[in-house]
Amino acid sequence: MIEDPISFEVIKNALISCSREMSQALRQTAFSPNIKERRDCSCAIFDSEGKLVAQSKDIPVHLGAMPMSVKTCINKLNHELVDGSMALVNDPYSGGSHLPDLTLVAPIFSRGERVAFTANRAHHADIGGESPGSMPGLSTSIHEEGVLIRPRIVGKDFLLKKNLVKDVLSETRTPDERLGDLSAQVAANNVGRKRLAEVAETFGWEKLTSSFTDLRQYSTHMMKQAILTYYRKSADFTDYLDSDGAGNWNINISVKIAIEEGGVQVDFEGTSEQVSGNVNCPLASTLSSVYYVFIALFGQDIPVNEGCWSVINVRVPEGSLLNPRYPAAVSAGNVETSQRIVDTTLGALAKIVPDRVPAASQGTMNNLTIGGIDPRNGSMFSFYETIGGGAGARKGMDGASGIHTHMTNTLNTPIESLETEYPLIVRRYSIRRGTGGKGKWVGGDGIVREIEVLSDRCTISIQSERRMSAPWGLGGGEDGETGRNFLMLDQRAHSLEAKSTIVVPKGTIVKIETPGGGGYGPPPT
Amino acid sequence: MLDIRIQEQAHTSQVFISRKFVIHLFEMKIIGVDVGGTFTDIILTCTTTGEQYVHKVQSTPQSQDLAVLRGVEEILEQHSIKPDDIRLVVHGTTVATNAMLERTGARVVLLTTSGLEDVLEIGRQNRDEIYSLEATRAKPLVEREDRIGVNERVSAHGEIVTKLTNEDVRDVEKAVDMRRPDSVAISLLFSFKNQIHEKRLLESLRVSSESYIVASSEVLPEFREFERTSTTVLEAYLGPLVVNYMKRLDNAITKLCPNGRLTVMQSNGGTMLASQAQGRTIGLAISGLAGGAIGGWEIAKQNDMDRVITLDMGGTSCDISAIHGQIVVRPDNEVGGLPLRVPSVDVKTIGAGGGSIAWVDDAGILHVGPQSAGAVPGPAAYGTGGEHATVTDANLILGRLNPDYFLGGRVSLDVEKTNSAIENIASTLRMSIQESALGIIKISTANMVQAIREVTVERGIDPREMVLIPFGGAGPTQAVDIADALRIDRILVPPYPGITSAMGLVCTDLRVDLMQTLLIGACRENETRLLSVLKQLSADGRSKLIDQGAASGFRNIWKIDMRYSGQSHELIVDIPYECDDLVSESIKRFEDLHDDSYGYKLPERDIEWVTARAEVVAVSEDFKTLRYTETTVAEPVALRRVLMNDGTYQKSKIYRRWELAVDQIVTGPSIIEQLDTTTYIGQDWSAEQKANGALLMRRNEH
């Protein structure tokens, strides 16, 4: 099947290390803590058609979605993508995820021919819109969430051209930081281009590009074999989002999975129509979530590239929650709905592959944004974080506590960094004991995080889930406990909705309790 | 004239090589003892004559000191050296590393700022593997019920927000007393800014408790609470075990060699007195790895090479270090998933050795390692029960290894067992045995090349400019393949590749690294403060070295971790010692370094001094270069068919290493055999025996 297995292995490793080097360059040169401390960014290499060839191991929700952004740039800009150019995009309706995630795409040429692309995606701490941090709790249209960037050329001669992003910068609250982070994204693509050229020097571009195809075929083959173990099995499942922040509750996601000769059919027919709030999930993020599940379940040792999902056929009705039309609000779709898509898909697969699917994990990222004026220097600040929770238990293994699961893997900001940089104090950061679902194997516990604001008129935005419907247990295991959000002022606690934006006085403590994971198997009596 | 004697003893795998030179009276003799997974290597050297003796004994993993003592006793006895003549015994040990990997350290109680007891458990809240449905991370070393919150708080500026009262202190004493731990770690928020609360607890607990007690402001006065806490906990975790080990060994060595001091290799590449390990045991976390890098670097220096890659390839793992002008000491490390913020010699370890196992996956793709056959059951060729084909087996098929002269004939290799192990791989791959063996070597090479790339190319260093220094038992056998893949054209094989790590121990400097986090603006008004911190750190460092017996010849180094205000990662900037204009000098150097590393400067941004660092080094006496004087040109001892990378067989000349004359040039394909390794000289290579004992290989020019 593979003609030269040895070169194959060597090239595969070289391509992965190339993506990893890009990622490292991006983190080291970036300016915002969200990229440098929390590592909210990802890098990858694509063939001349925009198909994924190799990627860094960063944030799952970025990685599965980037190929659509690259293909969109090729379709829209084609001839403008000349040697040395770079294209920027964040459009959630054609390959983007949510507005803060900016994707920068760069073509690679050999002897006048476009042979490959590198691309990277980074979550910028502010991209304009109505609330600081551009992660509003209650938006109902994309225009409230920030600047929408359709594919456009922003770089020439391997450098960022400031005048081509002037309009974007003028919309954000922190233009200097944006420029710094965008330069870092340029640097990552340049590192990728140089490194690929070195690999090509050894093997020749012809062999390298043909190995792109080999790699894809290899992954397709491996993935197909793994999935076809469950040939002719099928199952369905429905799970629910709590709310969209705009008056819609219990929003359903429904899936039917069938394993057939050519691969697996994943059909979201019957899922809710798109909603007015911001939990609509762009198609690229939807696909990314489904791909994540299949790679994690069937392909842990298979190199991740487009070949993995050529055997996964996903059908998502247009205009639905998971494939919304412009100008639907989407800011929580990528971070919250993506987690529920994983839960739903795993829920169905648990009926097909019962022993290997874990109970539901926390099913949210608990996005918290705090912005305002820093009294220490009078300038604007915007702090964004996501908070870990309980992982679901699986057969033979308890769930981990206080950890990021499924579609994200960002780090926390160290408390000593956070308190030095922002007018905030962390009062409590602890495991929320006993919140994992009981079972033969218990779910992981959530986290309790309390942050006090030291500045007046701070805007707090929360996008969270699993505040009503609990992360489910499996095989007789109990559900994990739901999460809760509070404001505490003058010793009194006030409950907050799962999606909130609120302005608070100095001395207010925002308290987030994240959900526990589901248990597995009947608990001992 | 070099005198090599090889002795084999029936019941143990003892081997020693001795080198005899004219012995002067009154010289200082030093012993280096390096503990490895299989063997404990001992080298005895004289600082004035360059005389060296080498010895190997089987390691005693349950109690490493047994093999250490036995080795020292035997080497003295074998060469009739008076124990009184030994002035220094330098030890590289894996006691701390193993305790971390195997989780056999002390029971620790952790004191934290209240509300933050779980920081140790949550870590950075990320998981190890992204495409995994089981999110996992290393378990914390302290159980929840042994983590005690203390009612106190210090602000980001070091002001006391909640004061620690006498009553609080008494409560803590009681809580600790109830738990009866082996040790106590104290790590409070912002203690690097203001250590008054930590100090208070430390002092009262030292009175009330018998435990081993450490505070984060002493262990690691740096910001980022998780990394500081984790490091402090590790100190508490390792302390009792390591301190006891050092005491026991120190007493035994003193009894054996009354004029000798026992020092131990630290992760940072310097040594410290074994008797002073108290409170500094995390400095020994990778004690066993640093020696190899230093030994390889010593060989490089003797040959006037300043850009080298050391490759220490043993049976199960391969330790790689890229050295560019000087040994790199990095500020952090990780062992068994536990982050460790202590300066460590930059060594990358991967699971690739002579024992790495070859296997084929479902799609017919060949892989090598990371699983290893280890010493038991060993490669199939050992005939000791191993059934899997390993890298050693592949090398035997290729003809690079001599079945009758492996480890100088100590182990005889079973060609039939190797054939059948490789045949299993070959039939799955539908390839010939020869093609499969070549494939195994290519993939094993690719794994090491990948690791070398990570420490070179990924850091912007071009390996093609560097010299490869392969050692360990398996390194020199595959060095040309690695060099070819990286387009390196020079390889330097040390005189005794098998004991290069032990040699590293005896040419090590005494060294102390101290640091203090400041997190202040880089401006005139803060300059006095920075200067006094740097001076204090240097003075503290010198007094620590004087305690260890160093008298003079101190080298002082200052460094500052700096960043643009708003950034959260720092660049480490070298500053001239006793610099009188810290502001301009540090800012200029920082901006140049930033431009160099990242391609831009931000002239209008404020700059911060994050951490001040002082290093003090008492430079050891120069390690004496070996003098090798053989003048009779060696003839090949045999000819052997060796399979080349292009699939053809070539008649290759076989030499014995210590028969080669100085300046003799051996052209490839050839093989040079010696007691502790086999060096393969590829088709396009030639090798030159040098007067200092090293073997320099060059790729032929076309």
XYZ file of N, CA and C in Angstrom, chain B residues 114 164 522 574:
12
model
N -5.046 30.311 52.251
C -6.355 29.648 52.309
C -7.177 30.015 51.079
N -1.007 37.232 59.420
C -0.925 35.933 60.078
C -0.799 36.166 61.592
N 12.002 48.529 34.501
C 13.429 48.718 34.242
C 13.678 50.212 34.103
N 21.925 38.391 29.532
C 23.215 38.400 30.239
C 23.628 39.836 30.520
